[in-house]
């Protein structure tokens, strides 16, 4: 009854033009929110690590190098950051934030195209795609409060493009898109594999009158094989890198086992296989089940077998064992699967409703809308409170307007007097002022040059990064008597190394 129809011609028409215009608007809206938060000092951490890693090969520092971890490739295979360096080099962090915003606009457009391909008419497709992307779970995922950007956030949009090409059985386009997904990170192939399985299942079940040869989706099968083969290759690439004090191997960062326990990527597969019951019974899987039900607006219950297919999206969160399934670098796998499942569910409901009598259609749509409202309320209760501010273009900055003005006025002096090559450290929420220069991390200065400049916040929300005129993290190895106070305003200080 609720099977898909993947044979719809879906020619380009005016509704696709409307979807494209809305995608551009979505991009601009999200970019405005990201940029506002950036200038409001609302981002720290991984956004600025990503900028340095993306630009390093253009600055003669090698591939995926930064001043926080060092050799990022020893931890994660973030190969997609390399082409993003062409944007990060001239535009810095705002360039990466625009890429993220564009990925959400891209996701909206391709979600609409997928629904059209599945037989949904234009207006319904535009509304359904919008409901999916403005849902609280999606907003929380793209907001990524505190960090602002992770390259993993680009994966769901790429997966929608892959899903579309797989449903159309376009082999070359599918392989190219799959390779882009695989280049994101060592666990990204899980997302590509699950999308391939969903596409293969939907193609098979939508053509019951055809022969097995006609129903079998070869591009989906090839994508699945390619994805499964990529996982050990990507893990091996990272494993072959020399670890450092700040860039240990990814296998040594797992919370379930002590560092050094897993001697190779092969040992990881053995560990997972021998602990499947523990994995399936974990709190991570239980939380994921609830997220999938409310995140798909209940449509996954039309195809409950996808609950089994999607379980691998919890693997990394279970291995890390930090109760952080909803953090974007963990949740991106589930988000990609969730979007594809929701789209085929929406399309199935719309297709079934179009075949019913008026009374049955009204009843079916009323039930569907009611469930969607309940799921949205459940999502709102589940996500952090500050997600709601994103709908109103509110940043997540912890600073008042006056404090931001004080910081801008004080650190403008550093921007004028400091040289780009001079080492600099900053409190965690002040990275913006030095992110496009030789920025180092206060807690990671071992065997690294002493900073010439210090940009401090005496009330930084992250205690190890609090810096005042007379106090600094003792573990940093820095001695404030070697620095002179250039100026201070409110809670902020600017220090320079004494000649």
Short mmCIF file of C-alpha atoms in Angstrom, two decimals:
data_model
loop_
_atom_site.label_atom_id
_atom_site.label_comp_id
_atom_site.label_asym_id
_atom_site.label_seq_id
_atom_site.Cartn_x
_atom_site.Cartn_y
_atom_site.Cartn_z
CA UNK A 1 0.00 0.00 0.00
CA UNK A 2 2.77 2.44 0.94
CA UNK A 3 5.35 1.36 -1.63
CA UNK A 4 7.31 3.93 -3.62
CA UNK A 5 6.92 4.88 -7.25
CA UNK A 6 10.37 5.47 -8.73
CA UNK A 7 9.18 5.59 -12.34
CA UNK A 8 7.71 9.11 -12.28
CA UNK A 9 9.16 11.21 -15.13
CA UNK A 10 9.67 14.31 -12.90
CA UNK A 11 10.41 16.80 -15.69
CA UNK A 12 11.63 20.26 -14.75
CA UNK A 13 8.77 22.71 -14.37
CA UNK A 14 7.94 25.95 -12.60
CA UNK A 15 7.77 24.24 -9.22
CA UNK A 16 11.40 23.24 -9.53
CA UNK A 17 12.22 26.88 -10.20
CA UNK A 18 10.33 27.77 -7.04
CA UNK A 19 12.29 25.11 -5.15
CA UNK A 20 15.54 26.52 -6.50
CA UNK A 21 14.61 30.04 -5.40
CA UNK A 22 13.69 28.76 -1.93
CA UNK A 23 17.00 26.87 -1.78
CA UNK A 24 18.87 30.12 -2.46
CA UNK A 25 16.81 31.87 0.22
CA UNK A 26 17.57 29.03 2.66
CA UNK A 27 21.28 29.37 1.94
CA UNK A 28 21.21 33.11 2.58
CA UNK A 29 19.13 32.75 5.77
CA UNK A 30 21.41 30.10 7.27
CA UNK A 31 24.53 31.99 6.23
CA UNK A 32 23.18 35.16 7.84
CA UNK A 33 22.62 33.27 11.11
CA UNK A 34 26.07 31.67 10.96
CA UNK A 35 27.78 34.94 10.13
CA UNK A 36 25.92 36.79 12.88
CA UNK A 37 26.98 34.15 15.42
CA UNK A 38 30.56 34.31 14.13
CA UNK A 39 30.82 38.07 14.61
CA UNK A 40 28.96 37.83 17.92
CA UNK A 41 31.79 35.59 19.22
CA UNK A 42 29.54 32.56 19.37
CA UNK A 43 31.90 29.99 17.82
CA UNK A 44 35.01 28.26 19.09
CA UNK A 45 36.95 25.06 18.62
CA UNK A 46 36.48 22.91 15.56
CA UNK A 47 35.46 25.66 13.12
CA UNK A 48 38.91 27.19 13.46
CA UNK A 49 40.68 23.83 13.46
CA UNK A 50 38.93 23.11 10.16
CA UNK A 51 40.09 26.43 8.70
CA UNK A 52 43.73 25.69 9.52
CA UNK A 53 43.57 22.07 8.31
CA UNK A 54 41.85 23.07 5.07
CA UNK A 55 44.39 25.82 4.28
CA UNK A 56 47.57 24.02 5.34
CA UNK A 57 48.40 22.54 1.92
CA UNK A 58 48.08 25.98 0.35
CA UNK A 59 50.43 27.47 2.93
CA UNK A 60 53.23 24.94 2.53
CA UNK A 61 52.55 23.20 5.85
CA UNK A 62 51.55 19.82 4.43
CA UNK A 63 48.21 18.05 4.16
CA UNK A 64 45.63 18.51 6.93
CA UNK A 65 47.94 20.17 9.44
CA UNK A 66 46.82 22.54 12.19
CA UNK A 67 48.18 24.16 15.33
CA UNK A 68 45.78 22.32 17.63
CA UNK A 69 46.21 18.60 16.90
CA UNK A 70 49.06 18.70 14.42
CA UNK A 71 48.61 15.94 11.87
CA UNK A 72 44.81 15.73 11.67
CA UNK A 73 45.04 12.79 9.25
CA UNK A 74 46.28 10.58 12.11
CA UNK A 75 42.86 11.01 13.72
CA UNK A 76 40.40 11.43 10.85
CA UNK A 77 40.55 11.14 7.06
CA UNK A 78 39.12 14.59 6.38
CA UNK A 79 40.09 14.63 2.70
CA UNK A 80 37.13 16.81 1.68
CA UNK A 81 38.73 19.66 3.61
CA UNK A 82 41.46 19.84 0.97
CA UNK A 83 39.30 21.34 -1.81
CA UNK A 84 37.52 23.44 0.80
CA UNK A 85 40.90 25.05 1.44
CA UNK A 86 40.44 26.95 -1.81
CA UNK A 87 37.56 28.74 -0.06
CA UNK A 88 39.02 28.86 3.43
CA UNK A 89 42.29 30.41 2.24
CA UNK A 90 40.86 33.70 0.93
CA UNK A 91 37.70 33.87 3.08
CA UNK A 92 38.66 32.16 6.34
CA UNK A 93 35.97 30.83 8.64
CA UNK A 94 33.12 32.73 6.90
CA UNK A 95 33.97 30.80 3.74
CA UNK A 96 33.40 27.45 5.46
CA UNK A 97 30.23 28.77 7.07
CA UNK A 98 28.94 29.70 3.61
CA UNK A 99 29.72 26.18 2.36
CA UNK A 100 27.67 24.77 5.21
CA UNK A 101 24.78 27.13 4.47
CA UNK A 102 24.93 26.23 0.78
CA UNK A 103 24.79 22.55 1.68
CA UNK A 104 21.46 23.10 3.45
CA UNK A 105 20.09 24.98 0.45
CA UNK A 106 21.32 22.14 -1.74
CA UNK A 107 19.65 19.62 0.53
CA UNK A 108 16.33 21.43 0.20
CA UNK A 109 16.48 21.50 -3.59
CA UNK A 110 17.41 17.83 -3.93
CA UNK A 111 14.85 16.77 -1.34
CA UNK A 112 12.22 18.43 -3.53
CA UNK A 113 13.57 16.70 -6.63
CA UNK A 114 13.49 13.33 -4.87
CA UNK A 115 9.87 13.83 -3.89
CA UNK A 116 9.01 14.79 -7.47
CA UNK A 117 10.81 11.68 -8.69
CA UNK A 118 8.72 9.63 -6.26
CA UNK A 119 5.52 10.98 -7.78
CA UNK A 120 4.68 13.86 -5.43
CA UNK A 121 3.28 16.95 -7.14
CA UNK A 122 5.15 20.26 -7.02
CA UNK A 123 3.39 22.17 -4.21
CA UNK A 124 3.31 19.16 -1.89
CA UNK A 125 6.98 18.43 -2.57
CA UNK A 126 8.00 22.01 -1.75
CA UNK A 127 6.08 21.95 1.54
CA UNK A 128 7.21 18.44 2.58
CA UNK A 129 10.89 19.18 1.90
CA UNK A 130 10.59 22.38 3.88
CA UNK A 131 8.97 20.61 6.84
CA UNK A 132 11.84 18.13 6.93
CA UNK A 133 14.60 20.73 6.82
CA UNK A 134 13.08 23.16 9.33
CA UNK A 135 12.31 20.43 11.84
CA UNK A 136 13.96 21.00 15.24
CA UNK A 137 16.32 18.04 14.76
CA UNK A 138 17.54 19.40 11.43
CA UNK A 139 17.93 22.93 12.82
CA UNK A 140 19.90 21.63 15.81
CA UNK A 141 22.12 19.62 13.48
CA UNK A 142 22.96 22.56 11.22
CA UNK A 143 23.16 25.08 14.03
CA UNK A 144 25.96 23.09 15.72
CA UNK A 145 26.07 25.56 18.59
CA UNK A 146 29.52 26.38 19.89
CA UNK A 147 31.48 24.91 17.00
CA UNK A 148 29.53 26.23 14.01
CA UNK A 149 31.08 23.91 11.44
CA UNK A 150 32.19 20.33 10.99
CA UNK A 151 32.87 18.85 7.59
CA UNK A 152 30.59 15.95 8.53
CA UNK A 153 27.61 18.32 8.38
CA UNK A 154 27.95 18.35 4.59
CA UNK A 155 27.23 14.61 4.36
CA UNK A 156 23.39 14.59 4.52
CA UNK A 157 23.15 16.96 1.55
CA UNK A 158 25.59 14.82 -0.43
CA UNK A 159 23.57 11.75 0.53
CA UNK A 160 20.39 13.28 -0.87
CA UNK A 161 22.17 13.90 -4.17
CA UNK A 162 23.41 10.31 -4.11
CA UNK A 163 19.92 9.05 -3.29
CA UNK A 164 18.47 10.90 -6.27
CA UNK A 165 21.02 9.50 -8.71
CA UNK A 166 20.61 5.99 -7.32
CA UNK A 167 16.84 6.15 -7.74
CA UNK A 168 17.46 7.29 -11.31
CA UNK A 169 20.06 4.49 -11.69
CA UNK A 170 22.73 6.89 -12.90
CA UNK A 171 25.95 4.94 -12.38
CA UNK A 172 28.62 7.56 -13.11
CA UNK A 173 26.88 10.34 -11.16
CA UNK A 174 26.28 7.95 -8.26
CA UNK A 175 29.93 6.89 -8.08
CA UNK A 176 31.19 10.49 -8.22
CA UNK A 177 28.82 11.56 -5.45
CA UNK A 178 29.68 8.49 -3.39
CA UNK A 179 33.39 9.29 -3.67
CA UNK A 180 32.70 12.80 -2.39
CA UNK A 181 30.93 11.30 0.62
CA UNK A 182 33.73 8.80 1.25
CA UNK A 183 36.26 11.65 1.27
CA UNK A 184 34.58 13.30 4.24
CA UNK A 185 35.69 10.91 6.99
CA UNK A 186 36.48 7.28 7.71
CA UNK A 187 32.94 6.50 8.93
CA UNK A 188 31.14 8.44 6.16
CA UNK A 189 30.98 5.29 3.99
CA UNK A 190 28.38 4.00 6.46
CA UNK A 191 26.04 6.78 5.33
CA UNK A 192 26.66 6.06 1.64
CA UNK A 193 26.09 2.34 2.20
CA UNK A 194 22.79 2.88 3.99
CA UNK A 195 21.56 5.28 1.30
CA UNK A 196 22.47 2.64 -1.31
CA UNK A 197 20.50 -0.01 0.59
CA UNK A 198 17.45 2.25 0.87
CA UNK A 199 17.61 3.10 -2.84
CA UNK A 200 17.97 -0.57 -3.74
CA UNK A 201 15.03 -1.60 -1.58
CA UNK A 202 12.79 1.19 -2.88
CA UNK A 203 13.61 0.31 -6.49
CA UNK A 204 12.96 -3.38 -5.92
CA UNK A 205 9.64 -2.96 -4.08
CA UNK A 206 8.29 -0.33 -6.48
CA UNK A 207 8.42 -2.60 -9.52
CA UNK A 208 6.74 -5.87 -8.43
CA UNK A 209 5.50 -6.65 -11.95
CA UNK A 210 8.99 -6.47 -13.46
CA UNK A 211 11.60 -9.21 -13.68
CA UNK A 212 14.32 -9.49 -11.04
CA UNK A 213 16.85 -8.15 -13.53
CA UNK A 214 14.79 -5.01 -14.10
CA UNK A 215 14.11 -4.52 -10.38
CA UNK A 216 17.73 -4.84 -9.28
CA UNK A 217 19.48 -1.50 -8.84
CA UNK A 218 23.04 -2.06 -10.03
CA UNK A 219 24.32 1.45 -9.21
CA UNK A 220 23.07 0.97 -5.65
CA UNK A 221 24.83 -2.38 -5.39
CA UNK A 222 28.09 -0.96 -6.74
CA UNK A 223 27.87 2.01 -4.35
CA UNK A 224 27.29 -0.37 -1.45
CA UNK A 225 30.35 -2.46 -2.34
CA UNK A 226 32.46 0.65 -2.87
CA UNK A 227 31.42 2.02 0.53
CA UNK A 228 32.13 -1.19 2.40
CA UNK A 229 35.56 -1.45 0.80
CA UNK A 230 36.37 2.18 1.63
CA UNK A 231 36.06 1.81 5.40
CA UNK A 232 39.17 -0.38 5.98
CA UNK A 233 41.13 1.65 3.41
CA UNK A 234 40.40 4.96 5.13
CA UNK A 235 41.13 3.50 8.57
CA UNK A 236 44.43 2.12 7.27
CA UNK A 237 45.43 5.53 5.87
CA UNK A 238 44.97 7.14 9.26
CA UNK A 239 46.64 4.23 11.03
CA UNK A 240 49.76 4.61 8.88
CA UNK A 241 50.25 8.19 10.07
CA UNK A 242 52.68 8.80 12.90
CA UNK A 243 50.76 9.74 16.06
CA UNK A 244 51.76 12.73 18.15
CA UNK A 245 50.98 13.95 21.65
CA UNK A 246 47.97 15.88 20.37
CA UNK A 247 47.03 13.66 17.41
CA UNK A 248 46.70 10.04 18.55
CA UNK A 249 45.28 7.41 16.25
CA UNK A 250 41.51 7.33 16.10
CA UNK A 251 41.51 3.80 17.55
CA UNK A 252 43.18 5.19 20.68
CA UNK A 253 40.36 7.70 21.18
CA UNK A 254 37.60 5.14 21.71
CA UNK A 255 35.95 5.24 25.10
CA UNK A 256 35.12 1.54 25.29
CA UNK A 257 38.73 0.38 25.23
CA UNK A 258 41.94 1.73 26.73
CA UNK A 259 44.41 3.44 24.36
CA UNK A 260 46.72 0.91 22.73
CA UNK A 261 44.29 -1.99 23.14
CA UNK A 262 43.41 -2.17 19.46
CA UNK A 263 46.58 -2.95 17.53
CA UNK A 264 45.19 -2.35 14.02
CA UNK A 265 42.00 -1.52 12.10
CA UNK A 266 41.43 -5.27 11.81
CA UNK A 267 41.36 -5.52 15.59
CA UNK A 268 38.57 -2.94 15.59
CA UNK A 269 36.39 -5.13 13.35
CA UNK A 270 37.03 -8.13 15.60
CA UNK A 271 36.14 -6.09 18.68
CA UNK A 272 32.87 -4.90 17.15
CA UNK A 273 31.90 -8.39 15.96
CA UNK A 274 32.54 -9.88 19.41
CA UNK A 275 30.51 -7.19 21.18
CA UNK A 276 27.40 -6.95 18.98
CA UNK A 277 25.00 -7.88 21.83
CA UNK A 278 26.47 -5.15 24.03
CA UNK A 279 26.18 -2.67 21.17
CA UNK A 280 22.55 -3.50 20.36
CA UNK A 281 21.57 -3.31 24.02
CA UNK A 282 23.32 0.00 24.66
CA UNK A 283 21.70 3.29 25.63
CA UNK A 284 22.94 4.75 22.34
CA UNK A 285 20.77 2.39 20.31
CA UNK A 286 17.76 2.97 22.55
CA UNK A 287 18.12 6.74 22.18
CA UNK A 288 18.60 6.37 18.44
CA UNK A 289 15.37 4.37 18.08
CA UNK A 290 13.38 7.20 19.66
CA UNK A 291 15.18 9.79 17.52
CA UNK A 292 14.42 7.87 14.33
CA UNK A 293 10.73 7.56 15.16
CA UNK A 294 10.19 11.22 15.99
CA UNK A 295 12.77 12.46 13.46
CA UNK A 296 11.00 10.73 10.57
CA UNK A 297 7.63 12.01 11.83
CA UNK A 298 6.67 8.38 12.38
CA UNK A 299 7.07 7.48 8.70
CA UNK A 300 9.74 4.89 9.50
CA UNK A 301 6.92 2.74 10.90
CA UNK A 302 5.72 2.34 7.30
CA UNK A 303 9.03 0.58 6.65
CA UNK A 304 10.15 -0.77 10.05
CA UNK A 305 12.90 -2.85 8.43
CA UNK A 306 14.88 0.37 8.02
CA UNK A 307 15.31 0.38 11.78
CA UNK A 308 17.55 -2.65 11.30
CA UNK A 309 19.30 -1.13 8.28
CA UNK A 310 20.03 2.07 10.18
CA UNK A 311 21.58 0.56 13.30
CA UNK A 312 25.17 0.93 11.96
CA UNK A 313 24.72 4.72 12.21
CA UNK A 314 25.08 4.29 15.99
CA UNK A 315 28.36 2.39 15.83
CA UNK A 316 30.77 5.30 16.29
CA UNK A 317 28.72 6.89 19.08
CA UNK A 318 28.72 3.53 20.88
CA UNK A 319 32.47 3.04 20.42
CA UNK A 320 33.33 6.54 21.62
CA UNK A 321 31.04 6.05 24.65
CA UNK A 322 30.56 9.71 25.52
CA UNK A 323 26.78 9.95 25.36
CA UNK A 324 27.06 12.33 22.41
CA UNK A 325 24.89 10.71 19.73
CA UNK A 326 23.28 14.08 18.92
CA UNK A 327 26.61 15.87 18.35
CA UNK A 328 26.90 16.59 14.62
CA UNK A 329 30.09 14.51 14.02
CA UNK A 330 28.24 11.52 15.52
CA UNK A 331 24.72 12.24 14.33
CA UNK A 332 25.44 12.95 10.65
CA UNK A 333 25.13 9.25 9.79
CA UNK A 334 21.70 8.97 11.38
CA UNK A 335 20.64 12.31 9.90
CA UNK A 336 21.44 11.16 6.36
CA UNK A 337 19.44 7.94 6.81
CA UNK A 338 16.64 9.80 8.56
CA UNK A 339 16.19 12.23 5.69
CA UNK A 340 16.02 9.53 3.01
CA UNK A 341 13.56 7.43 5.02
CA UNK A 342 11.36 10.43 5.72
CA UNK A 343 11.23 11.43 2.06
CA UNK A 344 10.13 8.00 0.87
CA UNK A 345 7.60 7.92 3.72
CA UNK A 346 6.18 11.32 2.76
CA UNK A 347 6.00 10.25 -0.89
CA UNK A 348 4.23 7.00 -0.01
CA UNK A 349 1.60 8.80 2.04
CA UNK A 350 1.02 11.36 -0.72
CA UNK A 351 0.77 8.62 -3.35
CA UNK A 352 -1.66 6.57 -1.26
CA UNK A 353 -3.80 9.63 -0.50
CA UNK A 354 -4.08 10.45 -4.21
CA UNK A 355 -5.63 7.01 -4.84
CA UNK A 356 -8.21 7.20 -2.03
CA UNK A 357 -11.70 8.59 -2.04
CA UNK A 358 -12.11 12.13 -0.78
CA UNK A 359 -13.28 11.01 2.67
CA UNK A 360 -10.43 8.53 3.10
CA UNK A 361 -7.92 11.05 1.76
CA UNK A 362 -9.08 13.63 4.30
CA UNK A 363 -8.84 11.10 7.12
CA UNK A 364 -5.38 9.92 6.05
CA UNK A 365 -3.97 13.43 5.73
CA UNK A 366 -5.51 14.46 9.05
CA UNK A 367 -3.83 11.53 10.77
CA UNK A 368 -0.53 12.26 9.03
CA UNK A 369 -0.60 15.94 10.00
CA UNK A 370 -1.52 15.04 13.58
CA UNK A 371 1.39 12.64 13.87
CA UNK A 372 3.73 15.23 12.32
CA UNK A 373 2.63 17.82 14.89
CA UNK A 374 3.21 15.39 17.75
CA UNK A 375 6.63 14.45 16.35
CA UNK A 376 7.58 18.13 16.03
CA UNK A 377 6.58 18.77 19.63
CA UNK A 378 8.65 15.76 20.72
CA UNK A 379 11.63 17.10 18.76
CA UNK A 380 11.28 20.54 20.34
CA UNK A 381 11.30 18.96 23.79
CA UNK A 382 14.34 16.84 22.86
CA UNK A 383 16.70 19.44 21.38
CA UNK A 384 18.48 22.13 23.45
CA UNK A 385 16.51 25.26 24.26
CA UNK A 386 18.71 27.57 22.18
CA UNK A 387 17.71 25.78 18.96
CA UNK A 388 14.46 27.74 19.01
CA UNK A 389 16.41 30.98 18.68
CA UNK A 390 17.72 29.89 15.28
CA UNK A 391 14.24 30.32 13.81
CA UNK A 392 14.41 33.99 14.87
CA UNK A 393 17.97 34.53 13.62
CA UNK A 394 19.36 34.71 17.16
CA UNK A 395 22.98 33.76 17.74
CA UNK A 396 24.17 31.55 20.57
CA UNK A 397 26.78 34.04 21.77
CA UNK A 398 27.29 34.23 25.52
CA UNK A 399 28.50 37.84 25.36
CA UNK A 400 26.40 40.97 25.77
CA UNK A 401 26.44 43.64 23.09
CA UNK A 402 28.61 45.86 25.29
CA UNK A 403 31.12 43.07 25.88
CA UNK A 404 31.39 42.41 22.16
CA UNK A 405 32.01 46.10 21.54
CA UNK A 406 34.76 46.09 24.17
CA UNK A 407 36.38 43.02 22.61
CA UNK A 408 36.19 44.46 19.09
CA UNK A 409 37.74 47.74 20.19
CA UNK A 410 40.55 46.09 22.17
CA UNK A 411 41.57 43.39 19.73
CA UNK A 412 41.43 45.73 16.75
CA UNK A 413 44.76 46.90 18.10
CA UNK A 414 46.16 43.37 17.77
CA UNK A 415 44.87 43.20 14.20
CA UNK A 416 46.67 46.47 13.42
CA UNK A 417 49.98 45.88 15.23
CA UNK A 418 50.37 42.11 15.06
CA UNK A 419 51.99 40.36 12.12
CA UNK A 420 50.19 37.39 10.52
CA UNK A 421 53.15 35.05 11.10
CA UNK A 422 53.52 35.88 14.81
CA UNK A 423 52.30 33.06 17.10
CA UNK A 424 49.21 34.04 19.07
CA UNK A 425 46.92 32.36 21.59
CA UNK A 426 43.43 33.38 22.63
CA UNK A 427 40.71 32.46 25.06
CA UNK A 428 38.32 29.95 23.53
CA UNK A 429 35.61 32.37 22.38
CA UNK A 430 38.10 34.92 21.00
CA UNK A 431 39.56 32.75 18.24
CA UNK A 432 37.79 34.86 15.63
CA UNK A 433 40.30 37.69 16.01
CA UNK A 434 43.27 35.44 15.15
CA UNK A 435 41.86 32.49 13.25
CA UNK A 436 43.34 33.59 9.92
CA UNK A 437 46.78 34.08 11.47
CA UNK A 438 49.25 31.85 13.33
CA UNK A 439 46.80 30.83 16.06
CA UNK A 440 47.78 28.26 18.68
CA UNK A 441 45.76 26.65 21.46
CA UNK A 442 46.55 27.54 25.07
CA UNK A 443 46.21 23.94 26.24
CA UNK A 444 48.43 22.56 23.46
CA UNK A 445 51.70 24.46 23.57
CA UNK A 446 54.12 21.60 24.26
CA UNK A 447 57.03 21.76 21.78
CA UNK A 448 55.43 24.72 20.07
CA UNK A 449 56.65 28.33 19.78
CA UNK A 450 55.87 30.70 22.62
CA UNK A 451 53.14 33.10 21.57
CA UNK A 452 54.00 36.71 20.87
CA UNK A 453 50.44 37.86 21.52
CA UNK A 454 47.83 36.76 24.07
CA UNK A 455 44.15 37.65 23.65
CA UNK A 456 42.51 36.98 27.00
CA UNK A 457 39.06 36.73 28.55
CA UNK A 458 39.09 36.48 32.33
CA UNK A 459 35.59 34.98 32.37
CA UNK A 460 35.85 32.57 29.45
CA UNK A 461 33.15 29.88 29.71
CA UNK A 462 35.86 27.21 29.37
CA UNK A 463 37.92 27.55 32.57
CA UNK A 464 41.29 26.29 31.17
CA UNK A 465 41.17 29.13 28.64
CA UNK A 466 40.59 31.93 31.13
CA UNK A 467 43.28 34.59 30.87
CA UNK A 468 43.61 37.80 32.84
CA UNK A 469 46.43 40.29 33.32
CA UNK A 470 47.87 38.20 36.17
CA UNK A 471 46.51 34.64 35.74
CA UNK A 472 46.80 31.99 33.06
CA UNK A 473 46.48 28.21 32.87
CA UNK A 474 49.55 26.92 34.71
CA UNK A 475 49.66 23.78 32.55
CA UNK A 476 50.34 25.91 29.48
CA UNK A 477 53.93 26.51 30.57
CA UNK A 478 53.62 30.25 29.98
CA UNK A 479 54.86 32.79 32.54
CA UNK A 480 53.00 36.09 32.52
CA UNK A 481 56.05 37.97 33.79
CA UNK A 482 57.39 37.52 30.26
CA UNK A 483 54.48 39.52 28.88
CA UNK A 484 53.45 43.14 29.18
CA UNK A 485 49.91 44.44 29.29
CA UNK A 486 49.14 46.34 26.10
CA UNK A 487 45.59 47.28 27.04
CA UNK A 488 42.45 45.97 28.70
CA UNK A 489 38.74 46.63 28.54
CA UNK A 490 36.27 45.05 30.90
CA UNK A 491 36.93 41.32 31.12
CA UNK A 492 39.32 41.34 28.13
CA UNK A 493 43.10 41.81 28.09
CA UNK A 494 45.71 42.10 25.35
CA UNK A 495 49.25 41.00 26.24
CA UNK A 496 52.47 41.06 24.22
CA UNK A 497 55.69 39.18 24.79
CA UNK A 498 58.41 41.35 26.27
CA UNK A 499 61.34 41.91 23.95
#
